[in-house]
Amino acid sequence: MNKWQSWATRGTVPILVLGTIAALSQPSTASNVQVTCKTNASTPTVIVTLNREGKTQEHAILKFLPKYFSAADALQNCQNTAGSLQAVYDTGNYKYLTTDKLNDRPVVCAVERRGIGCNHYSAQVLFSFKPIENPSQAFYEMLGKDFKQAQRPDVRTISRTYTDTKPFWWPF
């Protein structure tokens, strides 16, 4: 082994070992977050349950309001959305929820970053609305209080509303 290969090996091996140790020692948040559809109330609601240090907290993410969905559609959308959002939290790939139009149909989707619409190749559509006047307003009304932005979306703006899937108060 020449002198250069010896130095490269000495420098590379410790970096790989430290990287492996760091990756294995980071706590996983996947087991600490559970997303479910609660149907015990009249309105199916997507709930995120956070488990941290023996404490459990539940927060409503989305309420499938009867003014936007039939009872059967609300239940089906709630269950599908809960499953999709569980995958979102498990993988950590999607950071925002937003609204958009696909094929003239208002939809809500999960996206990786602000500025991406639901037509982006990486976006994951969660559910669609019946054609309504303003999907951003409907989405805002559906959001649980812990996931809402401080202000309602303005009906005069064209831009999308982005809601963080892990708000500032998120414990991990």
mmCIF file of C-alpha atoms in Angstrom:
data_model
loop_
_atom_site.group_PDB
_atom_site.id
_atom_site.type_symbol
_atom_site.label_atom_id
_atom_site.label_comp_id
_atom_site.label_asym_id
_atom_site.label_seq_id
_atom_site.Cartn_x
_atom_site.Cartn_y
_atom_site.Cartn_z
ATOM 1 C CA MET A 1 0.000 0.000 0.000
ATOM 2 C CA ASN A 2 1.471 3.342 -0.960
ATOM 3 C CA LYS A 3 1.649 6.370 1.286
ATOM 4 C CA TRP A 4 -1.436 8.089 -0.228
ATOM 5 C CA GLN A 5 -3.679 5.023 0.165
ATOM 6 C CA SER A 6 -2.608 4.649 3.778
ATOM 7 C CA TRP A 7 -3.638 8.261 4.600
ATOM 8 C CA ALA A 8 -6.923 7.885 2.727
ATOM 9 C CA THR A 9 -7.756 4.723 4.672
ATOM 10 C CA ARG A 10 -6.858 6.307 7.989
ATOM 11 C CA GLY A 11 -9.043 9.333 7.237
ATOM 12 C CA THR A 12 -11.995 7.499 5.718
ATOM 13 C CA VAL A 13 -12.524 4.695 8.227
ATOM 14 C CA PRO A 14 -13.045 6.953 11.281
ATOM 15 C CA ILE A 15 -15.484 9.124 9.326
ATOM 16 C CA LEU A 16 -17.513 6.088 8.257
ATOM 17 C CA VAL A 17 -17.536 4.672 11.793
ATOM 18 C CA LEU A 18 -18.630 8.007 13.314
ATOM 19 C CA GLY A 19 -21.326 8.419 10.664
ATOM 20 C CA THR A 20 -22.689 4.956 11.386
ATOM 21 C CA ILE A 21 -22.707 5.563 15.138
ATOM 22 C CA ALA A 22 -24.478 8.910 14.680
ATOM 23 C CA ALA A 23 -27.106 7.394 12.393
ATOM 24 C CA LEU A 24 -27.829 4.536 14.777
ATOM 25 C CA SER A 25 -27.911 6.692 17.894
ATOM 26 C CA GLN A 26 -30.471 9.225 16.628
ATOM 27 C CA PRO A 27 -33.892 8.560 18.107
ATOM 28 C CA SER A 28 -36.596 7.600 15.654
ATOM 29 C CA THR A 29 -39.703 9.757 15.638
ATOM 30 C CA ALA A 30 -41.717 7.262 13.590
ATOM 31 C CA SER A 31 -42.742 5.248 16.639
ATOM 32 C CA ASN A 32 -43.528 8.467 18.550
ATOM 33 C CA VAL A 33 -46.122 9.699 16.051
ATOM 34 C CA GLN A 34 -49.347 7.895 15.267
ATOM 35 C CA VAL A 35 -51.954 9.227 12.835
ATOM 36 C CA THR A 36 -55.491 7.873 13.000
ATOM 37 C CA CYS A 37 -58.988 8.680 11.844
ATOM 38 C CA LYS A 38 -61.315 9.157 14.809
ATOM 39 C CA THR A 39 -64.930 8.572 14.010
ATOM 40 C CA ASN A 40 -66.462 8.620 17.482
ATOM 41 C CA ALA A 41 -67.817 12.121 16.853
ATOM 42 C CA SER A 42 -70.204 13.108 14.098
ATOM 43 C CA THR A 43 -67.292 14.574 12.116
ATOM 44 C CA PRO A 44 -64.488 12.193 11.077
ATOM 45 C CA THR A 45 -61.224 13.747 12.216
ATOM 46 C CA VAL A 46 -57.587 12.957 11.441
ATOM 47 C CA ILE A 47 -55.734 12.932 14.765
ATOM 48 C CA VAL A 48 -51.991 12.903 15.369
ATOM 49 C CA THR A 49 -50.971 11.323 18.672
ATOM 50 C CA LEU A 50 -47.539 12.275 19.997
ATOM 51 C CA ASN A 51 -45.807 10.027 22.521
ATOM 52 C CA ARG A 52 -42.847 11.561 24.291
ATOM 53 C CA GLU A 53 -41.279 10.598 27.591
ATOM 54 C CA GLY A 54 -44.370 8.705 28.685
ATOM 55 C CA LYS A 55 -46.752 11.561 27.887
ATOM 56 C CA THR A 56 -49.383 11.321 25.167
ATOM 57 C CA GLN A 57 -50.845 14.324 23.374
ATOM 58 C CA GLU A 58 -53.564 14.283 20.721
ATOM 59 C CA HIS A 59 -54.023 17.039 18.157
ATOM 60 C CA ALA A 60 -56.626 17.289 15.413
ATOM 61 C CA ILE A 61 -55.072 17.831 11.987
ATOM 62 C CA LEU A 62 -58.145 17.814 9.730
ATOM 63 C CA LYS A 63 -61.880 17.664 10.345
ATOM 64 C CA PHE A 64 -63.916 16.407 7.396
ATOM 65 C CA LEU A 65 -66.786 18.843 7.762
ATOM 66 C CA PRO A 66 -70.251 17.836 6.516
ATOM 67 C CA LYS A 67 -70.598 21.037 4.509
ATOM 68 C CA TYR A 68 -67.822 19.797 2.179
ATOM 69 C CA PHE A 69 -68.307 15.997 2.194
ATOM 70 C CA SER A 70 -71.071 13.437 2.361
ATOM 71 C CA ALA A 71 -70.919 11.156 5.424
ATOM 72 C CA ALA A 72 -69.494 8.259 3.385
ATOM 73 C CA ASP A 73 -66.942 10.451 1.578
ATOM 74 C CA ALA A 74 -65.892 12.099 4.844
ATOM 75 C CA LEU A 75 -65.182 8.729 6.468
ATOM 76 C CA GLN A 76 -63.342 7.339 3.430
ATOM 77 C CA ASN A 77 -61.257 10.512 2.998
ATOM 78 C CA CYS A 78 -60.447 10.594 6.711
ATOM 79 C CA GLN A 79 -59.219 6.993 6.715
ATOM 80 C CA ASN A 80 -57.197 7.400 3.511
ATOM 81 C CA THR A 81 -55.694 10.696 4.662
ATOM 82 C CA ALA A 82 -54.725 9.237 8.051
ATOM 83 C CA GLY A 83 -52.878 6.395 6.329
ATOM 84 C CA SER A 84 -51.125 8.757 3.930
ATOM 85 C CA LEU A 85 -50.133 11.171 6.697
ATOM 86 C CA GLN A 86 -48.760 8.306 8.794
ATOM 87 C CA ALA A 87 -46.424 7.543 5.889
ATOM 88 C CA VAL A 88 -45.574 11.260 5.668
ATOM 89 C CA TYR A 89 -44.525 11.314 9.328
ATOM 90 C CA ASP A 90 -42.704 7.986 9.083
ATOM 91 C CA THR A 91 -40.589 9.051 6.097
ATOM 92 C CA GLY A 92 -40.303 12.753 6.869
ATOM 93 C CA ASN A 93 -40.289 13.544 3.135
ATOM 94 C CA TYR A 94 -43.261 15.896 3.103
ATOM 95 C CA LYS A 95 -43.217 19.013 5.205
ATOM 96 C CA TYR A 96 -46.307 20.941 4.114
ATOM 97 C CA LEU A 97 -49.967 20.494 3.241
ATOM 98 C CA THR A 98 -51.429 22.731 0.550
ATOM 99 C CA THR A 99 -54.338 23.109 -1.859
ATOM 100 C CA ASP A 100 -54.291 23.237 -5.627
ATOM 101 C CA LYS A 101 -56.364 22.313 -8.670
ATOM 102 C CA LEU A 102 -55.733 19.162 -10.682
ATOM 103 C CA ASN A 103 -57.909 18.531 -13.718
ATOM 104 C CA ASP A 104 -60.206 21.376 -12.583
ATOM 105 C CA ARG A 105 -60.733 19.630 -9.241
ATOM 106 C CA PRO A 106 -59.630 21.262 -5.948
ATOM 107 C CA VAL A 107 -57.300 18.941 -4.026
ATOM 108 C CA VAL A 108 -55.253 18.885 -0.818
ATOM 109 C CA CYS A 109 -51.793 17.373 -1.039
ATOM 110 C CA ALA A 110 -48.554 16.898 0.879
ATOM 111 C CA VAL A 111 -45.461 18.553 -0.614
ATOM 112 C CA GLU A 112 -41.762 18.669 0.231
ATOM 113 C CA ARG A 113 -41.374 22.449 0.264
ATOM 114 C CA ARG A 114 -43.173 25.729 -0.245
ATOM 115 C CA GLY A 115 -43.615 26.737 -3.858
ATOM 116 C CA ILE A 116 -44.451 23.221 -5.022
ATOM 117 C CA GLY A 117 -47.987 22.536 -6.207
ATOM 118 C CA CYS A 118 -49.988 19.329 -6.184
ATOM 119 C CA ASN A 119 -49.071 18.749 -9.842
ATOM 120 C CA HIS A 120 -45.375 18.341 -8.914
ATOM 121 C CA TYR A 121 -44.034 14.821 -9.492
ATOM 122 C CA SER A 122 -43.183 14.432 -5.801
ATOM 123 C CA ALA A 123 -46.512 15.725 -4.395
ATOM 124 C CA GLN A 124 -48.884 13.271 -2.758
ATOM 125 C CA VAL A 125 -52.602 14.024 -3.216
ATOM 126 C CA LEU A 126 -54.536 13.321 -0.014
ATOM 127 C CA PHE A 127 -58.138 14.092 -1.035
ATOM 128 C CA SER A 128 -60.247 16.254 -3.297
ATOM 129 C CA PHE A 129 -63.187 18.574 -2.801
ATOM 130 C CA LYS A 130 -66.273 18.868 -4.879
ATOM 131 C CA PRO A 131 -65.895 21.987 -6.985
ATOM 132 C CA ILE A 132 -66.313 24.805 -4.481
ATOM 133 C CA GLU A 133 -65.707 28.525 -4.498
ATOM 134 C CA ASN A 134 -62.440 28.633 -2.561
ATOM 135 C CA PRO A 135 -60.518 25.434 -1.613
ATOM 136 C CA SER A 136 -58.020 27.423 0.510
ATOM 137 C CA GLN A 137 -60.866 28.687 2.711
ATOM 138 C CA ALA A 138 -62.364 25.186 3.005
ATOM 139 C CA PHE A 139 -58.961 23.721 3.871
ATOM 140 C CA TYR A 140 -58.416 26.425 6.502
ATOM 141 C CA GLU A 141 -61.809 25.655 8.080
ATOM 142 C CA MET A 142 -60.969 21.942 8.162
ATOM 143 C CA LEU A 143 -57.583 22.364 9.854
ATOM 144 C CA GLY A 144 -57.298 21.726 13.582
ATOM 145 C CA LYS A 145 -56.460 24.807 15.660
ATOM 146 C CA ASP A 146 -52.850 23.710 16.254
ATOM 147 C CA PHE A 147 -52.165 23.499 12.511
ATOM 148 C CA LYS A 148 -53.824 26.728 11.380
ATOM 149 C CA GLN A 149 -51.848 29.761 10.406
ATOM 150 C CA ALA A 150 -52.450 32.951 12.348
ATOM 151 C CA GLN A 151 -54.546 34.477 9.581
ATOM 152 C CA ARG A 152 -57.167 33.065 7.249
ATOM 153 C CA PRO A 153 -56.173 32.923 3.599
ATOM 154 C CA ASP A 154 -57.237 36.059 1.798
ATOM 155 C CA VAL A 155 -59.799 35.391 -0.952
ATOM 156 C CA ARG A 156 -58.098 38.037 -3.093
ATOM 157 C CA THR A 157 -54.754 36.243 -3.212
ATOM 158 C CA ILE A 158 -53.886 33.661 -5.813
ATOM 159 C CA SER A 159 -51.007 32.045 -3.950
ATOM 160 C CA ARG A 160 -51.336 28.731 -2.158
ATOM 161 C CA THR A 161 -51.583 28.315 1.579
ATOM 162 C CA TYR A 162 -48.936 26.024 3.064
ATOM 163 C CA THR A 163 -49.490 24.383 6.434
ATOM 164 C CA ASP A 164 -46.521 22.852 8.216
ATOM 165 C CA THR A 165 -46.962 19.153 9.056
ATOM 166 C CA LYS A 166 -44.681 19.703 12.047
ATOM 167 C CA PRO A 167 -45.667 23.043 13.596
ATOM 168 C CA PHE A 168 -43.287 25.147 15.686
ATOM 169 C CA TRP A 169 -44.545 23.564 18.910
ATOM 170 C CA TRP A 170 -43.682 20.054 17.688
ATOM 171 C CA PRO A 171 -41.763 18.370 20.538
ATOM 172 C CA PHE A 172 -39.223 16.590 18.283
#
